Amino acid sequence: HYLEGASARAEELGFRIDEFWTGEPWMNAGRFSEVLRSRGIFGVIIPQAVHPRFLPAMDWDDFSVVTISQPPYDPGWHCV
C-alpha cells in the first residue's frame, strides 16, 4: 500500500512515482545510475525488502534516497 500512498502524495506535489525492475541479469550499479540520470530522476524510494545486489556499489551522491525498511548493510539513508 505504500506505493499507492506515495504516488498519491507525489501527484499532489507535482511529481510522479516510476517503478524500475532491477532484477534483470544485465542490470548493475552503473546501468541503473545511467537510467536514473537520463530520466532526470534524483529521488529514489527503495521498497521494503527490495535491496538489489548492486545497491551498495552505487555512487549515491547525486540522489536523495529513502528506504521503506533498513537494508542489511548501513548506507546511512533515511528509513521510514
PDB file of N, CA and C in Angstrom:
ATOM      1  N   HIS A   1       0.801  -1.202   0.000  1.00  0.00           N
ATOM      2  CA  HIS A   1       0.000   0.000   0.000  1.00  0.00           C
ATOM      3  C   HIS A   1       0.846   1.270   0.000  1.00  0.00           C
ATOM      4  N   TYR A   2       2.118   1.120   0.341  1.00  0.00           N
ATOM      5  CA  TYR A   2       2.962   2.313   0.370  1.00  0.00           C
ATOM      6  C   TYR A   2       3.023   2.977  -1.004  1.00  0.00           C
ATOM      7  N   LEU A   3       3.031   2.188  -2.074  1.00  0.00           N
ATOM      8  CA  LEU A   3       3.141   2.748  -3.419  1.00  0.00           C
ATOM      9  C   LEU A   3       1.936   3.602  -3.766  1.00  0.00           C
ATOM     10  N   GLU A   4       0.754   3.147  -3.399  1.00  0.00           N
ATOM     11  CA  GLU A   4      -0.454   3.932  -3.657  1.00  0.00           C
ATOM     12  C   GLU A   4      -0.402   5.259  -2.920  1.00  0.00           C
ATOM     13  N   GLY A   5      -0.031   5.214  -1.647  1.00  0.00           N
ATOM     14  CA  GLY A   5       0.052   6.435  -0.849  1.00  0.00           C
ATOM     15  C   GLY A   5       1.140   7.380  -1.334  1.00  0.00           C
ATOM     16  N   ALA A   6       2.301   6.821  -1.639  1.00  0.00           N
ATOM     17  CA  ALA A   6       3.411   7.653  -2.126  1.00  0.00           C
ATOM     18  C   ALA A   6       3.063   8.272  -3.473  1.00  0.00           C
ATOM     19  N   SER A   7       2.418   7.502  -4.343  1.00  0.00           N
ATOM     20  CA  SER A   7       2.035   8.016  -5.660  1.00  0.00           C
ATOM     21  C   SER A   7       1.014   9.138  -5.548  1.00  0.00           C
ATOM     22  N   ALA A   8       0.039   8.954  -4.670  1.00  0.00           N
ATOM     23  CA  ALA A   8      -0.990   9.983  -4.484  1.00  0.00           C
ATOM     24  C   ALA A   8      -0.368  11.272  -3.954  1.00  0.00           C
ATOM     25  N   ARG A   9       0.514  11.147  -2.969  1.00  0.00           N
ATOM     26  CA  ARG A   9       1.143  12.346  -2.394  1.00  0.00           C
ATOM     27  C   ARG A   9       2.077  13.013  -3.399  1.00  0.00           C
ATOM     28  N   ALA A  10       2.822  12.210  -4.141  1.00  0.00           N
ATOM     29  CA  ALA A  10       3.712  12.766  -5.159  1.00  0.00           C
ATOM     30  C   ALA A  10       2.919  13.562  -6.184  1.00  0.00           C
ATOM     31  N   GLU A  11       1.789  13.016  -6.595  1.00  0.00           N
ATOM     32  CA  GLU A  11       0.941  13.696  -7.578  1.00  0.00           C
ATOM     33  C   GLU A  11       0.437  15.032  -7.034  1.00  0.00           C
ATOM     34  N   GLU A  12       0.041  15.048  -5.763  1.00  0.00           N
ATOM     35  CA  GLU A  12      -0.411  16.296  -5.141  1.00  0.00           C
ATOM     36  C   GLU A  12       0.678  17.363  -5.192  1.00  0.00           C
ATOM     37  N   LEU A  13       1.928  16.923  -5.124  1.00  0.00           N
ATOM     38  CA  LEU A  13       3.054  17.850  -5.100  1.00  0.00           C
ATOM     39  C   LEU A  13       3.652  18.103  -6.486  1.00  0.00           C
ATOM     40  N   GLY A  14       3.031  17.524  -7.521  1.00  0.00           N
ATOM     41  CA  GLY A  14       3.506  17.742  -8.883  1.00  0.00           C
ATOM     42  C   GLY A  14       4.597  16.790  -9.337  1.00  0.00           C
ATOM     43  N   PHE A  15       4.734  15.654  -8.662  1.00  0.00           N
ATOM     44  CA  PHE A  15       5.739  14.664  -9.020  1.00  0.00           C
ATOM     45  C   PHE A  15       5.060  13.373  -9.460  1.00  0.00           C
ATOM     46  N   ARG A  16       5.869  12.406  -9.843  1.00  0.00           N
ATOM     47  CA  ARG A  16       5.354  11.112 -10.265  1.00  0.00           C
ATOM     48  C   ARG A  16       6.280  10.019  -9.736  1.00  0.00           C
ATOM     49  N   ILE A  17       5.711   8.884  -9.391  1.00  0.00           N
ATOM     50  CA  ILE A  17       6.482   7.719  -8.956  1.00  0.00           C
ATOM     51  C   ILE A  17       6.605   6.765 -10.143  1.00  0.00           C
ATOM     52  N   ASP A  18       7.812   6.388 -10.485  1.00  0.00           N
ATOM     53  CA  ASP A  18       8.071   5.389 -11.518  1.00  0.00           C
ATOM     54  C   ASP A  18       8.689   4.171 -10.853  1.00  0.00           C
ATOM     55  N   GLU A  19       8.281   2.993 -11.286  1.00  0.00           N
ATOM     56  CA  GLU A  19       8.852   1.748 -10.771  1.00  0.00           C
ATOM     57  C   GLU A  19       9.899   1.233 -11.749  1.00  0.00           C
ATOM     58  N   PHE A  20      10.983   0.690 -11.201  1.00  0.00           N
ATOM     59  CA  PHE A  20      12.035   0.092 -12.015  1.00  0.00           C
ATOM     60  C   PHE A  20      12.304  -1.318 -11.531  1.00  0.00           C
ATOM     61  N   TRP A  21      12.347  -2.256 -12.469  1.00  0.00           N
ATOM     62  CA  TRP A  21      12.684  -3.638 -12.153  1.00  0.00           C
ATOM     63  C   TRP A  21      14.199  -3.759 -12.200  1.00  0.00           C
ATOM     64  N   THR A  22      14.806  -4.103 -11.089  1.00  0.00           N
ATOM     65  CA  THR A  22      16.264  -4.174 -11.028  1.00  0.00           C
ATOM     66  C   THR A  22      16.770  -5.612 -10.985  1.00  0.00           C
ATOM     67  N   GLY A  23      15.881  -6.574 -11.189  1.00  0.00           N
ATOM     68  CA  GLY A  23      16.267  -7.977 -11.103  1.00  0.00           C
ATOM     69  C   GLY A  23      16.822  -8.573 -12.382  1.00  0.00           C
ATOM     70  N   GLU A  24      16.874  -7.790 -13.458  1.00  0.00           N
ATOM     71  CA  GLU A  24      17.412  -8.316 -14.708  1.00  0.00           C
ATOM     72  C   GLU A  24      18.910  -8.595 -14.565  1.00  0.00           C
ATOM     73  N   PRO A  25      19.405  -9.672 -15.194  1.00  0.00           N
ATOM     74  CA  PRO A  25      20.830 -10.007 -15.060  1.00  0.00           C
ATOM     75  C   PRO A  25      21.768  -8.930 -15.608  1.00  0.00           C
ATOM     76  N   TRP A  26      21.295  -8.144 -16.580  1.00  0.00           N
ATOM     77  CA  TRP A  26      22.140  -7.105 -17.165  1.00  0.00           C
ATOM     78  C   TRP A  26      22.139  -5.815 -16.351  1.00  0.00           C
ATOM     79  N   MET A  27      21.262  -5.728 -15.349  1.00  0.00           N
ATOM     80  CA  MET A  27      21.189  -4.507 -14.540  1.00  0.00           C
ATOM     81  C   MET A  27      22.301  -4.524 -13.497  1.00  0.00           C
ATOM     82  N   ASN A  28      23.041  -3.435 -13.462  1.00  0.00           N
ATOM     83  CA  ASN A  28      24.103  -3.292 -12.471  1.00  0.00           C
ATOM     84  C   ASN A  28      24.119  -1.844 -11.983  1.00  0.00           C
ATOM     85  N   ALA A  29      25.031  -1.533 -11.094  1.00  0.00           N
ATOM     86  CA  ALA A  29      25.075  -0.197 -10.491  1.00  0.00           C
ATOM     87  C   ALA A  29      25.236   0.899 -11.536  1.00  0.00           C
ATOM     88  N   GLY A  30      26.149   0.713 -12.465  1.00  0.00           N
ATOM     89  CA  GLY A  30      26.388   1.732 -13.483  1.00  0.00           C
ATOM     90  C   GLY A  30      25.190   1.933 -14.397  1.00  0.00           C
ATOM     91  N   ARG A  31      24.577   0.848 -14.820  1.00  0.00           N
ATOM     92  CA  ARG A  31      23.418   0.935 -15.715  1.00  0.00           C
ATOM     93  C   ARG A  31      22.242   1.586 -15.009  1.00  0.00           C
ATOM     94  N   PHE A  32      21.999   1.205 -13.760  1.00  0.00           N
ATOM     95  CA  PHE A  32      20.881   1.771 -13.021  1.00  0.00           C
ATOM     96  C   PHE A  32      21.080   3.267 -12.806  1.00  0.00           C
ATOM     97  N   SER A  33      22.282   3.684 -12.448  1.00  0.00           N
ATOM     98  CA  SER A  33      22.581   5.111 -12.292  1.00  0.00           C
ATOM     99  C   SER A  33      22.355   5.853 -13.599  1.00  0.00           C
ATOM    100  N   GLU A  34      22.782   5.244 -14.700  1.00  0.00           N
ATOM    101  CA  GLU A  34      22.611   5.846 -16.021  1.00  0.00           C
ATOM    102  C   GLU A  34      21.130   6.026 -16.358  1.00  0.00           C
ATOM    103  N   VAL A  35      20.323   5.017 -16.075  1.00  0.00           N
ATOM    104  CA  VAL A  35      18.880   5.091 -16.336  1.00  0.00           C
ATOM    105  C   VAL A  35      18.258   6.223 -15.522  1.00  0.00           C
ATOM    106  N   LEU A  36      18.584   6.289 -14.241  1.00  0.00           N
ATOM    107  CA  LEU A  36      18.010   7.330 -13.382  1.00  0.00           C
ATOM    108  C   LEU A  36      18.415   8.723 -13.863  1.00  0.00           C
ATOM    109  N   ARG A  37      19.694   8.921 -14.117  1.00  0.00           N
ATOM    110  CA  ARG A  37      20.165  10.239 -14.549  1.00  0.00           C
ATOM    111  C   ARG A  37      19.569  10.640 -15.895  1.00  0.00           C
ATOM    112  N   SER A  38      19.499   9.695 -16.835  1.00  0.00           N
ATOM    113  CA  SER A  38      18.992  10.037 -18.171  1.00  0.00           C
ATOM    114  C   SER A  38      17.511  10.408 -18.129  1.00  0.00           C
ATOM    115  N   ARG A  39      16.803   9.930 -17.122  1.00  0.00           N
ATOM    116  CA  ARG A  39      15.384  10.276 -16.988  1.00  0.00           C
ATOM    117  C   ARG A  39      15.166  11.471 -16.055  1.00  0.00           C
ATOM    118  N   GLY A  40      16.243  12.051 -15.574  1.00  0.00           N
ATOM    119  CA  GLY A  40      16.124  13.212 -14.698  1.00  0.00           C
ATOM    120  C   GLY A  40      15.598  12.867 -13.322  1.00  0.00           C
ATOM    121  N   ILE A  41      15.884  11.664 -12.853  1.00  0.00           N
ATOM    122  CA  ILE A  41      15.402  11.201 -11.546  1.00  0.00           C
ATOM    123  C   ILE A  41      16.511  11.386 -10.519  1.00  0.00           C
ATOM    124  N   PHE A  42      16.195  12.116  -9.462  1.00  0.00           N
ATOM    125  CA  PHE A  42      17.192  12.371  -8.430  1.00  0.00           C
ATOM    126  C   PHE A  42      16.718  11.974  -7.039  1.00  0.00           C
ATOM    127  N   GLY A  43      15.499  11.449  -6.959  1.00  0.00           N
ATOM    128  CA  GLY A  43      14.958  10.953  -5.697  1.00  0.00           C
ATOM    129  C   GLY A  43      14.586   9.493  -5.852  1.00  0.00           C
ATOM    130  N   VAL A  44      15.019   8.648  -4.918  1.00  0.00           N
ATOM    131  CA  VAL A  44      14.795   7.208  -5.008  1.00  0.00           C
ATOM    132  C   VAL A  44      14.171   6.704  -3.709  1.00  0.00           C
ATOM    133  N   ILE A  45      13.083   5.953  -3.849  1.00  0.00           N
ATOM    134  CA  ILE A  45      12.473   5.262  -2.713  1.00  0.00           C
ATOM    135  C   ILE A  45      12.739   3.777  -2.915  1.00  0.00           C
ATOM    136  N   ILE A  46      13.410   3.162  -1.977  1.00  0.00           N
ATOM    137  CA  ILE A  46      13.704   1.733  -2.083  1.00  0.00           C
ATOM    138  C   ILE A  46      12.696   0.991  -1.214  1.00  0.00           C
ATOM    139  N   PRO A  47      11.853   0.148  -1.843  1.00  0.00           N
ATOM    140  CA  PRO A  47      10.773  -0.529  -1.109  1.00  0.00           C
ATOM    141  C   PRO A  47      11.264  -1.506  -0.063  1.00  0.00           C
ATOM    142  N   GLN A  48      10.334  -1.886   0.777  1.00  0.00           N
ATOM    143  CA  GLN A  48      10.601  -2.843   1.840  1.00  0.00           C
ATOM    144  C   GLN A  48      11.117  -4.151   1.251  1.00  0.00           C
ATOM    145  N   ALA A  49      12.195  -4.651   1.817  1.00  0.00           N
ATOM    146  CA  ALA A  49      12.786  -5.939   1.458  1.00  0.00           C
ATOM    147  C   ALA A  49      13.243  -6.022   0.005  1.00  0.00           C
ATOM    148  N   VAL A  50      13.397  -4.891  -0.670  1.00  0.00           N
ATOM    149  CA  VAL A  50      13.927  -4.910  -2.030  1.00  0.00           C
ATOM    150  C   VAL A  50      15.272  -4.194  -2.000  1.00  0.00           C
ATOM    151  N   HIS A  51      16.317  -4.970  -1.970  1.00  0.00           N
ATOM    152  CA  HIS A  51      17.661  -4.407  -1.911  1.00  0.00           C
ATOM    153  C   HIS A  51      18.534  -5.141  -2.912  1.00  0.00           C
ATOM    154  N   PRO A  52      18.470  -4.731  -4.186  1.00  0.00           N
ATOM    155  CA  PRO A  52      19.258  -5.414  -5.221  1.00  0.00           C
ATOM    156  C   PRO A  52      20.729  -5.529  -4.846  1.00  0.00           C
ATOM    157  N   ARG A  53      21.334  -6.541  -5.360  1.00  0.00           N
ATOM    158  CA  ARG A  53      22.724  -6.877  -5.045  1.00  0.00           C
ATOM    159  C   ARG A  53      23.710  -5.740  -5.304  1.00  0.00           C
ATOM    160  N   PHE A  54      23.382  -4.847  -6.237  1.00  0.00           N
ATOM    161  CA  PHE A  54      24.336  -3.811  -6.618  1.00  0.00           C
ATOM    162  C   PHE A  54      24.149  -2.496  -5.871  1.00  0.00           C
ATOM    163  N   LEU A  55      23.126  -2.372  -5.040  1.00  0.00           N
ATOM    164  CA  LEU A  55      22.900  -1.086  -4.361  1.00  0.00           C
ATOM    165  C   LEU A  55      24.105  -0.606  -3.567  1.00  0.00           C
ATOM    166  N   PRO A  56      24.805  -1.480  -2.824  1.00  0.00           N
ATOM    167  CA  PRO A  56      25.974  -0.976  -2.084  1.00  0.00           C
ATOM    168  C   PRO A  56      27.065  -0.429  -3.000  1.00  0.00           C
ATOM    169  N   ALA A  57      27.139  -0.888  -4.240  1.00  0.00           N
ATOM    170  CA  ALA A  57      28.194  -0.460  -5.158  1.00  0.00           C
ATOM    171  C   ALA A  57      27.874   0.854  -5.861  1.00  0.00           C
ATOM    172  N   MET A  58      26.639   1.315  -5.772  1.00  0.00           N
ATOM    173  CA  MET A  58      26.264   2.543  -6.483  1.00  0.00           C
ATOM    174  C   MET A  58      26.842   3.781  -5.815  1.00  0.00           C
ATOM    175  N   ASP A  59      27.111   4.765  -6.639  1.00  0.00           N
ATOM    176  CA  ASP A  59      27.516   6.076  -6.150  1.00  0.00           C
ATOM    177  C   ASP A  59      26.229   6.876  -5.969  1.00  0.00           C
ATOM    178  N   TRP A  60      25.808   7.068  -4.743  1.00  0.00           N
ATOM    179  CA  TRP A  60      24.518   7.697  -4.444  1.00  0.00           C
ATOM    180  C   TRP A  60      24.624   9.210  -4.250  1.00  0.00           C
ATOM    181  N   ASP A  61      25.784   9.789  -4.499  1.00  0.00           N
ATOM    182  CA  ASP A  61      25.975  11.217  -4.244  1.00  0.00           C
ATOM    183  C   ASP A  61      25.006  12.110  -5.007  1.00  0.00           C
ATOM    184  N   ASP A  62      24.528  11.684  -6.166  1.00  0.00           N
ATOM    185  CA  ASP A  62      23.628  12.505  -6.984  1.00  0.00           C
ATOM    186  C   ASP A  62      22.150  12.286  -6.675  1.00  0.00           C
ATOM    187  N   PHE A  63      21.852  11.420  -5.710  1.00  0.00           N
ATOM    188  CA  PHE A  63      20.466  11.047  -5.456  1.00  0.00           C
ATOM    189  C   PHE A  63      20.078  11.241  -3.991  1.00  0.00           C
ATOM    190  N   SER A  64      18.811  11.586  -3.785  1.00  0.00           N
ATOM    191  CA  SER A  64      18.228  11.580  -2.444  1.00  0.00           C
ATOM    192  C   SER A  64      17.545  10.226  -2.294  1.00  0.00           C
ATOM    193  N   VAL A  65      17.862   9.513  -1.228  1.00  0.00           N
ATOM    194  CA  VAL A  65      17.376   8.141  -1.070  1.00  0.00           C
ATOM    195  C   VAL A  65      16.677   7.972   0.271  1.00  0.00           C
ATOM    196  N   VAL A  66      15.562   7.250   0.232  1.00  0.00           N
ATOM    197  CA  VAL A  66      14.880   6.841   1.450  1.00  0.00           C
ATOM    198  C   VAL A  66      14.467   5.383   1.258  1.00  0.00           C
ATOM    199  N   THR A  67      14.532   4.605   2.314  1.00  0.00           N
ATOM    200  CA  THR A  67      14.128   3.199   2.247  1.00  0.00           C
ATOM    201  C   THR A  67      12.883   2.979   3.092  1.00  0.00           C
ATOM    202  N   ILE A  68      12.100   1.972   2.700  1.00  0.00           N
ATOM    203  CA  ILE A  68      10.913   1.610   3.467  1.00  0.00           C
ATOM    204  C   ILE A  68      11.301   0.685   4.624  1.00  0.00           C
ATOM    205  N   SER A  69      12.404  -0.016   4.502  1.00  0.00           N
ATOM    206  CA  SER A  69      12.938  -0.828   5.593  1.00  0.00           C
ATOM    207  C   SER A  69      14.453  -0.729   5.565  1.00  0.00           C
ATOM    208  N   GLN A  70      15.072  -0.991   6.670  1.00  0.00           N
ATOM    209  CA  GLN A  70      16.528  -0.876   6.752  1.00  0.00           C
ATOM    210  C   GLN A  70      17.200  -1.990   5.955  1.00  0.00           C
ATOM    211  N   PRO A  71      18.106  -1.637   5.045  1.00  0.00           N
ATOM    212  CA  PRO A  71      18.820  -2.666   4.295  1.00  0.00           C
ATOM    213  C   PRO A  71      19.777  -3.446   5.205  1.00  0.00           C
ATOM    214  N   PRO A  72      20.259  -4.592   4.736  1.00  0.00           N
ATOM    215  CA  PRO A  72      21.140  -5.417   5.556  1.00  0.00           C
ATOM    216  C   PRO A  72      22.519  -4.795   5.783  1.00  0.00           C
ATOM    217  N   TYR A  73      22.839  -3.733   5.123  1.00  0.00           N
ATOM    218  CA  TYR A  73      24.086  -3.000   5.320  1.00  0.00           C
ATOM    219  C   TYR A  73      23.685  -1.592   5.735  1.00  0.00           C
ATOM    220  N   ASP A  74      24.618  -0.770   6.180  1.00  0.00           N
ATOM    221  CA  ASP A  74      24.275   0.572   6.643  1.00  0.00           C
ATOM    222  C   ASP A  74      24.769   1.632   5.674  1.00  0.00           C
ATOM    223  N   PRO A  75      23.918   2.018   4.712  1.00  0.00           N
ATOM    224  CA  PRO A  75      24.330   3.048   3.753  1.00  0.00           C
ATOM    225  C   PRO A  75      24.146   4.464   4.292  1.00  0.00           C
ATOM    226  N   GLY A  76      23.531   4.610   5.453  1.00  0.00           N
ATOM    227  CA  GLY A  76      23.312   5.933   6.023  1.00  0.00           C
ATOM    228  C   GLY A  76      22.102   6.653   5.451  1.00  0.00           C
ATOM    229  N   TRP A  77      21.213   5.921   4.786  1.00  0.00           N
ATOM    230  CA  TRP A  77      20.000   6.518   4.227  1.00  0.00           C
ATOM    231  C   TRP A  77      18.947   6.712   5.288  1.00  0.00           C
ATOM    232  N   HIS A  78      17.996   7.600   5.006  1.00  0.00           N
ATOM    233  CA  HIS A  78      16.841   7.746   5.867  1.00  0.00           C
ATOM    234  C   HIS A  78      15.934   6.541   5.659  1.00  0.00           C
ATOM    235  N   CYS A  79      15.314   6.099   6.729  1.00  0.00           N
ATOM    236  CA  CYS A  79      14.457   4.912   6.661  1.00  0.00           C
ATOM    237  C   CYS A  79      13.120   5.242   7.313  1.00  0.00           C
ATOM    238  N   VAL A  80      12.026   4.871   6.635  1.00  0.00           N
ATOM    239  CA  VAL A  80      10.691   5.075   7.196  1.00  0.00           C
ATOM    240  C   VAL A  80       9.984   3.754   7.344  1.00  0.00           C
TER     241      VAL A  80
END
